[in-house]
């Protein structure tokens, strides 16, 4: 499959081994894992950071295998899920950083092109989330209100 904004093929990557249950050496206590996830979220960590902490410090290679739920599902059950999905939030933050750079360096054409491509990804992803019901149906990306969206 090809890249979105480049005329080249994608690179192959490693695939996680197929497992149907958590390994013997891992932490399998569902209640403890969910408690750790809730605590880490209350400390301000994103779901990706929570997954890394669980893997590195608490011997949980896969939250889904250990608990039967994804991290986002556990956060939603405890009403701690964010309004904007994490991948969309990261793209908006990236576009916001590019806009700040372009205010100081308005002749940076490479950055201007990359900003257009990043905002196209934001719109495409926002449309997907609004069509699947994870975000409001009337949600649209506006660069002027992007900083306000990230402050929530």
PDB file of C-alpha atoms in Angstrom:
ATOM      1  CA  UNK A   1       0.000   0.000   0.000  1.00  0.00           C
ATOM      2  CA  UNK A   2       1.241   3.475  -0.807  1.00  0.00           C
ATOM      3  CA  UNK A   3       1.889   6.441   1.439  1.00  0.00           C
ATOM      4  CA  UNK A   4      -0.756   9.147   1.675  1.00  0.00           C
ATOM      5  CA  UNK A   5       1.238  12.146   0.463  1.00  0.00           C
ATOM      6  CA  UNK A   6       4.195  10.504  -1.294  1.00  0.00           C
ATOM      7  CA  UNK A   7       4.577   8.540  -4.471  1.00  0.00           C
ATOM      8  CA  UNK A   8       6.317   5.565  -2.921  1.00  0.00           C
ATOM      9  CA  UNK A   9       5.437   2.333  -1.271  1.00  0.00           C
ATOM     10  CA  UNK A  10       5.233   1.869   2.453  1.00  0.00           C
ATOM     11  CA  UNK A  11       7.959   0.163   4.426  1.00  0.00           C
ATOM     12  CA  UNK A  12       7.412  -3.212   5.971  1.00  0.00           C
ATOM     13  CA  UNK A  13       7.420  -3.428   9.729  1.00  0.00           C
ATOM     14  CA  UNK A  14       7.499  -6.015  12.443  1.00  0.00           C
ATOM     15  CA  UNK A  15       4.308  -7.762  13.474  1.00  0.00           C
ATOM     16  CA  UNK A  16       3.435  -8.568  17.068  1.00  0.00           C
ATOM     17  CA  UNK A  17       3.255 -12.342  17.605  1.00  0.00           C
ATOM     18  CA  UNK A  18      -0.259 -13.784  17.658  1.00  0.00           C
ATOM     19  CA  UNK A  19      -1.412 -14.432  21.214  1.00  0.00           C
ATOM     20  CA  UNK A  20      -4.829 -15.290  22.553  1.00  0.00           C
ATOM     21  CA  UNK A  21      -4.011 -14.926  26.230  1.00  0.00           C
ATOM     22  CA  UNK A  22      -1.503 -13.056  28.358  1.00  0.00           C
ATOM     23  CA  UNK A  23       1.900 -14.678  28.994  1.00  0.00           C
ATOM     24  CA  UNK A  24       2.527 -16.481  32.289  1.00  0.00           C
ATOM     25  CA  UNK A  25       5.100 -13.971  33.522  1.00  0.00           C
ATOM     26  CA  UNK A  26       2.847 -10.937  33.026  1.00  0.00           C
ATOM     27  CA  UNK A  27       0.647  -9.150  35.524  1.00  0.00           C
ATOM     28  CA  UNK A  28      -2.885 -10.532  35.017  1.00  0.00           C
ATOM     29  CA  UNK A  29      -4.803  -8.872  37.859  1.00  0.00           C
ATOM     30  CA  UNK A  30      -7.593  -6.952  36.063  1.00  0.00           C
ATOM     31  CA  UNK A  31      -8.591  -4.760  38.998  1.00  0.00           C
ATOM     32  CA  UNK A  32      -5.012  -3.719  39.699  1.00  0.00           C
ATOM     33  CA  UNK A  33      -4.319  -2.886  36.051  1.00  0.00           C
ATOM     34  CA  UNK A  34      -7.494  -0.809  35.775  1.00  0.00           C
ATOM     35  CA  UNK A  35      -6.613   1.022  39.011  1.00  0.00           C
ATOM     36  CA  UNK A  36      -3.140   1.840  37.645  1.00  0.00           C
ATOM     37  CA  UNK A  37      -4.634   3.103  34.364  1.00  0.00           C
ATOM     38  CA  UNK A  38      -7.062   5.394  36.191  1.00  0.00           C
ATOM     39  CA  UNK A  39      -4.284   6.752  38.455  1.00  0.00           C
ATOM     40  CA  UNK A  40      -1.966   7.441  35.520  1.00  0.00           C
ATOM     41  CA  UNK A  41      -4.730   9.235  33.609  1.00  0.00           C
ATOM     42  CA  UNK A  42      -5.488  11.401  36.632  1.00  0.00           C
ATOM     43  CA  UNK A  43      -1.776  12.306  36.691  1.00  0.00           C
ATOM     44  CA  UNK A  44      -2.205  13.675  33.162  1.00  0.00           C
ATOM     45  CA  UNK A  45      -0.781  10.904  30.985  1.00  0.00           C
ATOM     46  CA  UNK A  46      -2.117  10.064  27.540  1.00  0.00           C
ATOM     47  CA  UNK A  47      -3.223   6.545  26.683  1.00  0.00           C
ATOM     48  CA  UNK A  48      -0.007   5.894  24.714  1.00  0.00           C
ATOM     49  CA  UNK A  49       2.105   6.941  27.701  1.00  0.00           C
ATOM     50  CA  UNK A  50      -0.039   4.773  29.980  1.00  0.00           C
ATOM     51  CA  UNK A  51       0.603   1.764  27.739  1.00  0.00           C
ATOM     52  CA  UNK A  52       4.356   2.366  27.847  1.00  0.00           C
ATOM     53  CA  UNK A  53       4.383   2.692  31.645  1.00  0.00           C
ATOM     54  CA  UNK A  54       2.338  -0.489  32.028  1.00  0.00           C
ATOM     55  CA  UNK A  55       4.693  -2.350  29.702  1.00  0.00           C
ATOM     56  CA  UNK A  56       7.935  -1.090  31.228  1.00  0.00           C
ATOM     57  CA  UNK A  57       7.147  -0.838  34.954  1.00  0.00           C
ATOM     58  CA  UNK A  58       4.212  -3.140  35.645  1.00  0.00           C
ATOM     59  CA  UNK A  59       4.901  -6.185  33.384  1.00  0.00           C
ATOM     60  CA  UNK A  60       1.778  -5.805  31.231  1.00  0.00           C
ATOM     61  CA  UNK A  61       2.771  -6.422  27.596  1.00  0.00           C
ATOM     62  CA  UNK A  62      -0.818  -6.093  26.340  1.00  0.00           C
ATOM     63  CA  UNK A  63      -3.638  -4.478  28.286  1.00  0.00           C
ATOM     64  CA  UNK A  64      -6.228  -6.048  26.000  1.00  0.00           C
ATOM     65  CA  UNK A  65      -4.946  -9.573  26.639  1.00  0.00           C
ATOM     66  CA  UNK A  66      -4.755  -8.992  30.391  1.00  0.00           C
ATOM     67  CA  UNK A  67      -8.108  -7.257  30.912  1.00  0.00           C
ATOM     68  CA  UNK A  68     -10.139  -7.937  27.784  1.00  0.00           C
ATOM     69  CA  UNK A  69     -10.476  -4.177  27.149  1.00  0.00           C
ATOM     70  CA  UNK A  70      -8.368  -1.526  25.490  1.00  0.00           C
ATOM     71  CA  UNK A  71      -6.992   1.387  27.508  1.00  0.00           C
ATOM     72  CA  UNK A  72      -9.469   3.808  25.901  1.00  0.00           C
ATOM     73  CA  UNK A  73     -12.384   1.520  26.828  1.00  0.00           C
ATOM     74  CA  UNK A  74     -11.237   1.377  30.454  1.00  0.00           C
ATOM     75  CA  UNK A  75     -10.921   5.181  30.532  1.00  0.00           C
ATOM     76  CA  UNK A  76     -14.383   5.584  28.985  1.00  0.00           C
ATOM     77  CA  UNK A  77     -15.886   3.241  31.603  1.00  0.00           C
ATOM     78  CA  UNK A  78     -14.385   5.440  34.322  1.00  0.00           C
ATOM     79  CA  UNK A  79     -15.487   8.632  32.482  1.00  0.00           C
ATOM     80  CA  UNK A  80     -11.886   9.766  31.948  1.00  0.00           C
ATOM     81  CA  UNK A  81     -11.792   9.576  28.142  1.00  0.00           C
ATOM     82  CA  UNK A  82     -10.826  12.735  26.292  1.00  0.00           C
ATOM     83  CA  UNK A  83     -13.220  14.523  23.962  1.00  0.00           C
ATOM     84  CA  UNK A  84     -10.768  14.424  21.059  1.00  0.00           C
ATOM     85  CA  UNK A  85      -9.078  11.095  20.184  1.00  0.00           C
ATOM     86  CA  UNK A  86      -5.364  11.025  20.884  1.00  0.00           C
ATOM     87  CA  UNK A  87      -4.146  10.638  17.293  1.00  0.00           C
ATOM     88  CA  UNK A  88      -6.234  13.608  16.178  1.00  0.00           C
ATOM     89  CA  UNK A  89      -5.016  15.647  19.163  1.00  0.00           C
ATOM     90  CA  UNK A  90      -1.388  14.924  18.224  1.00  0.00           C
ATOM     91  CA  UNK A  91      -1.941  15.993  14.612  1.00  0.00           C
ATOM     92  CA  UNK A  92      -3.624  19.225  15.723  1.00  0.00           C
ATOM     93  CA  UNK A  93      -0.701  19.961  18.066  1.00  0.00           C
ATOM     94  CA  UNK A  94       1.734  19.337  15.205  1.00  0.00           C
ATOM     95  CA  UNK A  95      -0.174  21.710  12.916  1.00  0.00           C
ATOM     96  CA  UNK A  96      -0.313  24.331  15.671  1.00  0.00           C
ATOM     97  CA  UNK A  97       3.471  24.147  16.091  1.00  0.00           C
ATOM     98  CA  UNK A  98       3.940  24.561  12.348  1.00  0.00           C
ATOM     99  CA  UNK A  99       1.663  27.606  12.322  1.00  0.00           C
ATOM    100  CA  UNK A 100       3.688  29.228  15.117  1.00  0.00           C
ATOM    101  CA  UNK A 101       6.879  28.535  13.167  1.00  0.00           C
ATOM    102  CA  UNK A 102       5.389  30.057  10.022  1.00  0.00           C
ATOM    103  CA  UNK A 103       4.477  33.266  11.877  1.00  0.00           C
ATOM    104  CA  UNK A 104       8.184  33.898  12.444  1.00  0.00           C
ATOM    105  CA  UNK A 105       9.473  32.309   9.221  1.00  0.00           C
ATOM    106  CA  UNK A 106       6.858  33.100   6.604  1.00  0.00           C
ATOM    107  CA  UNK A 107       9.112  32.195   3.665  1.00  0.00           C
ATOM    108  CA  UNK A 108       9.632  28.617   4.786  1.00  0.00           C
ATOM    109  CA  UNK A 109       7.932  26.936   1.828  1.00  0.00           C
ATOM    110  CA  UNK A 110       8.711  23.379   2.915  1.00  0.00           C
ATOM    111  CA  UNK A 111       7.018  23.944   6.248  1.00  0.00           C
ATOM    112  CA  UNK A 112       4.061  25.600   4.525  1.00  0.00           C
ATOM    113  CA  UNK A 113       3.596  22.521   2.325  1.00  0.00           C
ATOM    114  CA  UNK A 114       3.904  20.200   5.322  1.00  0.00           C
ATOM    115  CA  UNK A 115       1.301  22.286   7.157  1.00  0.00           C
ATOM    116  CA  UNK A 116      -1.140  21.818   4.276  1.00  0.00           C
ATOM    117  CA  UNK A 117      -0.559  18.057   4.307  1.00  0.00           C
ATOM    118  CA  UNK A 118      -0.919  17.814   8.087  1.00  0.00           C
ATOM    119  CA  UNK A 119      -4.141  19.816   8.095  1.00  0.00           C
ATOM    120  CA  UNK A 120      -5.470  17.573   5.318  1.00  0.00           C
ATOM    121  CA  UNK A 121      -4.790  14.591   7.599  1.00  0.00           C
ATOM    122  CA  UNK A 122      -6.575  16.374  10.458  1.00  0.00           C
ATOM    123  CA  UNK A 123      -9.649  16.992   8.295  1.00  0.00           C
ATOM    124  CA  UNK A 124      -9.664  13.429   6.983  1.00  0.00           C
ATOM    125  CA  UNK A 125      -9.344  11.935  10.459  1.00  0.00           C
ATOM    126  CA  UNK A 126     -11.939  14.331  11.884  1.00  0.00           C
ATOM    127  CA  UNK A 127     -14.389  13.327   9.178  1.00  0.00           C
ATOM    128  CA  UNK A 128     -13.785   9.656   9.984  1.00  0.00           C
ATOM    129  CA  UNK A 129     -14.392  10.176  13.709  1.00  0.00           C
ATOM    130  CA  UNK A 130     -17.542  12.231  13.115  1.00  0.00           C
ATOM    131  CA  UNK A 131     -18.918   9.602  10.708  1.00  0.00           C
ATOM    132  CA  UNK A 132     -18.245   6.765  13.167  1.00  0.00           C
ATOM    133  CA  UNK A 133     -19.882   8.657  16.030  1.00  0.00           C
ATOM    134  CA  UNK A 134     -16.782   9.116  18.199  1.00  0.00           C
ATOM    135  CA  UNK A 135     -17.063  12.895  17.791  1.00  0.00           C
ATOM    136  CA  UNK A 136     -19.990  15.247  17.103  1.00  0.00           C
ATOM    137  CA  UNK A 137     -21.318  15.097  13.541  1.00  0.00           C
ATOM    138  CA  UNK A 138     -20.883  18.845  13.012  1.00  0.00           C
ATOM    139  CA  UNK A 139     -17.219  18.915  14.127  1.00  0.00           C
ATOM    140  CA  UNK A 140     -14.870  20.731  11.759  1.00  0.00           C
ATOM    141  CA  UNK A 141     -11.240  21.710  12.080  1.00  0.00           C
ATOM    142  CA  UNK A 142     -10.575  25.431  12.267  1.00  0.00           C
ATOM    143  CA  UNK A 143      -6.955  26.563  12.752  1.00  0.00           C
ATOM    144  CA  UNK A 144      -8.123  29.600  14.727  1.00  0.00           C
ATOM    145  CA  UNK A 145      -9.748  27.454  17.418  1.00  0.00           C
ATOM    146  CA  UNK A 146      -7.118  24.684  17.454  1.00  0.00           C
ATOM    147  CA  UNK A 147      -5.301  26.039  20.506  1.00  0.00           C
ATOM    148  CA  UNK A 148      -8.586  26.208  22.429  1.00  0.00           C
ATOM    149  CA  UNK A 149      -9.336  22.565  21.513  1.00  0.00           C
ATOM    150  CA  UNK A 150      -5.999  21.388  22.905  1.00  0.00           C
ATOM    151  CA  UNK A 151      -6.366  23.319  26.144  1.00  0.00           C
ATOM    152  CA  UNK A 152      -9.400  21.251  27.192  1.00  0.00           C
TER     153      UNK A 152
END
